[in-house]
N, CA, C and O of each residue as an XYZ file, in Angstrom:
392
protein
N     -31.015     -8.535    -10.446
C     -31.823     -8.750    -11.626
C     -31.724    -10.225    -12.015
O     -30.646    -10.817    -11.948
N     -32.797    -10.789    -12.403
C     -32.808    -12.199    -12.797
C     -32.134    -12.368    -14.147
O     -32.264    -11.514    -15.023
N     -31.415    -13.471    -14.316
C     -30.661    -13.670    -15.551
C     -31.562    -13.788    -16.772
O     -31.139    -13.467    -17.882
N     -32.814    -14.252    -16.583
C     -33.715    -14.388    -17.724
C     -34.101    -13.032    -18.299
O     -34.468    -12.943    -19.471
N     -34.024    -11.983    -17.499
C     -34.442    -10.665    -17.968
C     -33.265     -9.700    -18.134
O     -33.470     -8.517    -18.404
N     -32.073    -10.182    -17.980
C     -30.901     -9.322    -18.093
C     -30.769     -8.791    -19.512
O     -30.965     -9.513    -20.490
N     -30.432     -7.510    -19.597
C     -30.231     -6.912    -20.916
C     -28.911     -7.340    -21.546
O     -28.756     -7.268    -22.765
N     -27.961     -7.783    -20.732
C     -26.633     -8.140    -21.226
C     -26.225     -9.519    -20.726
O     -25.098     -9.716    -20.273
N     -27.140    -10.460    -20.811
C     -26.897    -11.800    -20.283
C     -25.677    -12.451    -20.949
O     -24.837    -13.037    -20.266
N     -25.582    -12.350    -22.244
C     -24.466    -12.980    -22.963
C     -23.125    -12.401    -22.513
O     -22.166    -13.142    -22.298
N     -23.061    -11.089    -22.374
C     -21.832    -10.439    -21.927
C     -21.504    -10.818    -20.484
O     -20.344    -11.048    -20.143
N     -22.526    -10.880    -19.650
C     -22.319    -11.259    -18.244
C     -21.785    -12.683    -18.150
O     -20.871    -12.953    -17.371
N     -22.346    -13.587    -18.931
C     -21.863    -14.968    -18.914
C     -20.440    -15.061    -19.445
O     -19.641    -15.847    -18.935
N     -20.115    -14.275    -20.456
C     -18.739    -14.261    -20.986
C     -17.773    -13.754    -19.921
O     -16.679    -14.297    -19.774
N     -18.165    -12.716    -19.174
C     -17.315    -12.175    -18.100
C     -17.111    -13.219    -17.007
O     -15.990    -13.419    -16.541
N     -18.175    -13.878    -16.601
C     -18.077    -14.919    -15.572
C     -17.164    -16.037    -16.049
O     -16.318    -16.512    -15.291
N     -17.325    -16.459    -17.290
C     -16.464    -17.520    -17.829
C     -15.003    -17.086    -17.860
O     -14.113    -17.874    -17.542
N     -14.754    -15.841    -18.240
C     -13.387    -15.324    -18.243
C     -12.811    -15.318    -16.832
O     -11.698    -15.797    -16.614
N     -13.560    -14.781    -15.878
C     -13.069    -14.682    -14.499
C     -12.824    -16.058    -13.876
O     -11.966    -16.200    -13.004
N     -13.564    -17.057    -14.316
C     -13.396    -18.410    -13.795
C     -12.326    -19.199    -14.550
O     -11.973    -20.305    -14.139
N     -11.810    -18.649    -15.637
C     -10.839    -19.375    -16.458
C      -9.515    -19.560    -15.730
O      -9.154    -18.774    -14.854
N      -8.817    -20.591    -16.104
C      -7.510    -20.864    -15.514
C      -6.545    -19.721    -15.781
O      -5.816    -19.312    -14.878
N      -6.522    -19.200    -16.996
C      -5.594    -18.119    -17.340
C      -5.845    -16.883    -16.481
O      -4.898    -16.288    -15.967
N      -7.098    -16.493    -16.319
C      -7.411    -15.327    -15.485
C      -7.028    -15.595    -14.037
O      -6.527    -14.701    -13.354
N      -7.256    -16.805    -13.565
C      -6.902    -17.135    -12.192
C      -5.398    -17.139    -11.987
O      -4.923    -16.702    -10.938
N      -4.637    -17.620    -12.956
C      -3.179    -17.584    -12.853
C      -2.682    -16.145    -12.754
O      -1.834    -15.831    -11.918
N      -3.205    -15.284    -13.600
C      -2.787    -13.877    -13.579
C      -3.189    -13.203    -12.275
O      -2.440    -12.393    -11.730
N      -4.373    -13.540    -11.781
C      -4.831    -12.960    -10.524
C      -3.961    -13.437     -9.360
O      -3.597    -12.644     -8.492
N      -3.628    -14.722     -9.339
C      -2.744    -15.248     -8.293
C      -1.405    -14.517     -8.335
O      -0.844    -14.175     -7.294
N      -0.904    -14.283     -9.526
C       0.374    -13.619     -9.677
C       0.310    -12.171     -9.203
O       1.293    -11.647     -8.679
N      -0.818    -11.534     -9.378
C      -0.971    -10.124     -9.014
C      -1.210     -9.939     -7.519
O      -0.610     -9.060     -6.900
N      -2.085    -10.763     -6.930
C      -2.458    -10.545     -5.532
C      -1.788    -11.514     -4.559
O      -1.868    -11.323     -3.345
N      -1.138    -12.535     -5.071
C      -0.452    -13.530     -4.247
C      -1.380    -14.252     -3.268
O      -1.005    -14.548     -2.133
N      -2.584    -14.522     -3.730
C      -3.520    -15.354     -2.978
C      -3.743    -16.619     -3.780
O      -3.608    -16.628     -5.003
N      -4.086    -17.680     -3.080
C      -4.442    -18.919     -3.760
C      -5.737    -18.716     -4.544
O      -6.478    -17.761     -4.312
N      -5.984    -19.609     -5.450
C      -7.176    -19.549     -6.285
C      -8.085    -20.733     -5.988
O      -7.600    -21.808     -5.638
N      -9.399    -20.551     -6.123
C     -10.291    -21.703     -6.005
C     -10.272    -22.574     -7.256
O     -10.855    -23.659     -7.265
N      -9.613    -22.112     -8.303
C      -9.492    -22.870     -9.542
C      -8.366    -23.889     -9.352
O      -7.191    -23.523     -9.312
N      -8.728    -25.160     -9.236
C      -7.760    -26.219     -8.924
C      -6.650    -26.305     -9.968
O      -5.487    -26.516     -9.622
N      -6.999    -26.144    -11.230
C      -5.974    -26.215    -12.284
C      -4.980    -25.062    -12.153
O      -3.774    -25.265    -12.296
N      -5.473    -23.868    -11.884
C      -4.578    -22.721    -11.712
C      -3.686    -22.925    -10.494
O      -2.487    -22.651    -10.542
N      -4.264    -23.399     -9.424
C      -3.500    -23.619     -8.197
C      -2.371    -24.626     -8.440
O      -1.247    -24.437     -7.975
N      -2.678    -25.673     -9.160
C      -1.689    -26.725     -9.430
C      -0.606    -26.269    -10.397
O       0.552    -26.666    -10.266
N      -0.972    -25.444    -11.360
C      -0.009    -25.069    -12.402
C       0.693    -23.738    -12.142
O       1.534    -23.327    -12.941
N       0.369    -23.059    -11.045
C       0.978    -21.757    -10.804
C       2.512    -21.800    -10.759
O       3.143    -20.925    -11.352
N       3.144    -22.774    -10.084
C       4.616    -22.773    -10.091
C       5.209    -22.793    -11.508
O       6.186    -22.094    -11.776
N       4.633    -23.577    -12.400
C       5.126    -23.618    -13.784
C       4.843    -22.298    -14.496
O       5.679    -21.817    -15.261
N       3.680    -21.714    -14.252
C       3.336    -20.409    -14.824
C       4.338    -19.350    -14.359
O       4.803    -18.536    -15.156
N       4.660    -19.367    -13.086
C       5.611    -18.400    -12.528
C       6.971    -18.551    -13.207
O       7.582    -17.565    -13.619
N       7.431    -19.778    -13.316
C       8.747    -20.020    -13.926
C       8.761    -19.571    -15.381
O       9.736    -18.980    -15.844
N       7.679    -19.851    -16.100
C       7.608    -19.440    -17.494
C       7.557    -17.909    -17.607
O       8.163    -17.333    -18.511
N       6.848    -17.266    -16.704
C       6.687    -15.818    -16.743
C       7.957    -15.079    -16.342
O       8.318    -14.079    -16.964
N       8.635    -15.565    -15.306
C       9.767    -14.832    -14.741
C      11.135    -15.463    -15.016
O      12.166    -14.886    -14.671
N      11.142    -16.632    -15.631
C      12.406    -17.251    -15.997
C      13.179    -17.847    -14.844
O      14.366    -18.145    -14.976
N      12.517    -18.022    -13.712
C      13.153    -18.659    -12.561
C      12.090    -19.424    -11.778
O      10.908    -19.085    -11.827
N      12.515    -20.449    -11.063
C      11.519    -21.239    -10.320
C      10.935    -20.442     -9.153
O      11.593    -19.589     -8.558
N       9.703    -20.749     -8.857
C       9.026    -20.152     -7.705
C       9.580    -20.780     -6.438
O       9.708    -22.001     -6.349
N       9.902    -19.962     -5.473
C      10.386    -20.444     -4.178
C       9.288    -21.284     -3.529
O       8.202    -20.769     -3.265
N       9.548    -22.569     -3.266
C       8.515    -23.433     -2.673
C       7.975    -22.900     -1.342
O       6.802    -23.100     -1.028
N       8.812    -22.233     -0.568
C       8.351    -21.684      0.712
C       7.322    -20.568      0.481
O       6.358    -20.448      1.238
N       7.523    -19.759     -0.554
C       6.548    -18.717     -0.876
C       5.237    -19.327     -1.360
O       4.154    -18.864     -1.001
N       5.349    -20.367     -2.175
C       4.139    -21.020     -2.684
C       3.360    -21.664     -1.541
O       2.129    -21.661     -1.552
N       4.064    -22.212     -0.561
C       3.388    -22.834      0.575
C       2.622    -21.798      1.394
O       1.562    -22.100      1.942
N       3.154    -20.575      1.482
C       2.439    -19.496      2.171
C       1.221    -19.076      1.342
O       0.131    -18.861      1.873
N       1.430    -18.968      0.054
C       0.370    -18.541     -0.850
C      -0.749    -19.566     -0.941
O      -1.928    -19.212     -0.948
N      -0.379    -20.820     -1.009
C      -1.340    -21.906     -1.197
C      -0.986    -23.047     -0.246
O      -0.373    -24.031     -0.660
N      -1.367    -22.922      1.022
C      -0.984    -23.936      2.002
C      -1.538    -25.314      1.649
O      -2.597    -25.445      1.035
N      -0.803    -26.312      2.049
C      -1.219    -27.691      1.792
C      -2.449    -28.035      2.625
O      -2.786    -27.325      3.572
N      -3.100    -29.106      2.271
C      -4.267    -29.553      3.032
C      -3.881    -29.884      4.462
O      -4.666    -29.671      5.386
N      -2.677    -30.402      4.648
C      -2.194    -30.701      6.002
C      -2.164    -29.433      6.861
O      -2.582    -29.459      8.018
N      -1.681    -28.347      6.308
C      -1.652    -27.080      7.043
C      -3.071    -26.577      7.281
O      -3.405    -26.149      8.386
N      -3.896    -26.629      6.255
C      -5.277    -26.160      6.392
C      -6.040    -26.962      7.452
O      -6.883    -26.417      8.163
N      -5.740    -28.243      7.548
C      -6.414    -29.088      8.542
C      -6.102    -28.661      9.970
O      -6.868    -28.958     10.886
N      -4.992    -27.971     10.167
C      -4.627    -27.497     11.508
C      -5.162    -26.103     11.803
O      -4.970    -25.587     12.904
N      -5.830    -25.491     10.836
C      -6.350    -24.134     11.006
C      -7.759    -24.162     11.594
O      -8.459    -25.174     11.544
N      -8.144    -23.030     12.145
C      -9.494    -22.853     12.638
C     -10.209    -21.836     11.767
O      -9.596    -20.888     11.276
N     -11.481    -22.031     11.580
C     -12.300    -21.079     10.840
C     -13.478    -20.676     11.705
O     -14.124    -21.516     12.332
N     -13.742    -19.401     11.731
C     -14.878    -18.880     12.479
C     -15.959    -18.544     11.458
O     -16.001    -17.437     10.921
N     -16.823    -19.506     11.203
C     -17.796    -19.345     10.141
C     -19.030    -18.561     10.569
O     -19.537    -17.738      9.807
N     -19.512    -18.810     11.771
C     -20.718    -18.133     12.226
C     -20.418    -17.511     13.585
O     -20.485    -18.176     14.618
N     -20.094    -16.253     13.563
C     -19.785    -15.540     14.793
C     -21.023    -14.792     15.271
O     -21.868    -14.399     14.466
N     -21.126    -14.600     16.562
C     -22.248    -13.804     17.074
C     -22.214    -12.386     16.501
O     -21.149    -11.882     16.146
N     -23.364    -11.757     16.415
C     -23.479    -10.411     15.842
C     -22.567     -9.422     16.550
O     -21.970     -8.561     15.905
N     -22.453     -9.538     17.879
C     -21.598     -8.605     18.622
C     -20.136     -8.747     18.196
O     -19.416     -7.753     18.094
N     -19.707     -9.966     17.951
C     -18.323    -10.205     17.546
C     -18.081     -9.653     16.147
O     -17.048     -9.035     15.892
N     -19.028     -9.875     15.241
C     -18.884     -9.331     13.883
C     -18.825     -7.809     13.927
O     -18.039     -7.195     13.205
N     -19.655     -7.199     14.771
C     -19.635     -5.737     14.912
C     -18.284     -5.269     15.438
O     -17.730     -4.284     14.949
N     -17.753     -5.975     16.437
C     -16.440     -5.623     16.976
C     -15.376     -5.728     15.886
O     -14.569     -4.813     15.726
N     -15.363     -6.824     15.138
C     -14.392     -6.986     14.055
C     -14.506     -5.831     13.063
O     -13.499     -5.233     12.682
N     -15.730     -5.520     12.647
C     -15.940     -4.430     11.683
C     -15.433     -3.108     12.239
O     -14.787     -2.338     11.528
N     -15.727     -2.844     13.508
C     -15.259     -1.604     14.127
C     -13.730     -1.538     14.174
O     -13.138     -0.491     13.912
N     -13.103     -2.656     14.507
C     -11.640     -2.695     14.561
C     -11.015     -2.477     13.187
O     -10.037     -1.740     13.060
N     -11.574     -3.116     12.157
C     -11.067     -2.916     10.799
C     -11.245     -1.455     10.376
O     -10.374     -0.881      9.722
N     -12.381     -0.860     10.757
C     -12.621      0.547     10.422
C     -11.582      1.430     11.098
O     -11.067      2.367     10.488
N     -11.271      1.133     12.361
C     -10.262      1.920     13.069
C      -8.897      1.802     12.422
O      -8.102      2.741     12.453
N      -8.626      0.643     11.834
C      -7.364      0.443     11.126
C      -7.350      1.144      9.763
O      -6.301      1.276      9.132
N      -8.512      1.585      9.327
C      -8.598      2.282      8.051
C      -8.710      1.350      6.874
O      -8.342      1.703      5.754
N      -9.223      0.149      7.126
C      -9.326     -0.839      6.051
C     -10.765     -0.974      5.611
O     -11.065     -1.759      4.712
């Protein structure tokens, strides 16, 4: 649905703003242990963790959660895979029950 005709545009924008907020991203990082695209949340997570749990975040865990650019530069990404490969991946994930 187009945003100009949405019946709940204001609520939708409030939800998007909340989900994009640093506070929501910090809580989400803490819950799922994935890095965030929110740069402020990513940078402040160690301090958030220490404040929340009363102990410093293990730097080795944070490096796994949010690898440095140096580590990312050594990684490979498969952005556009052939249809047959995507089908194979999907079939394998289905077999795993995911």
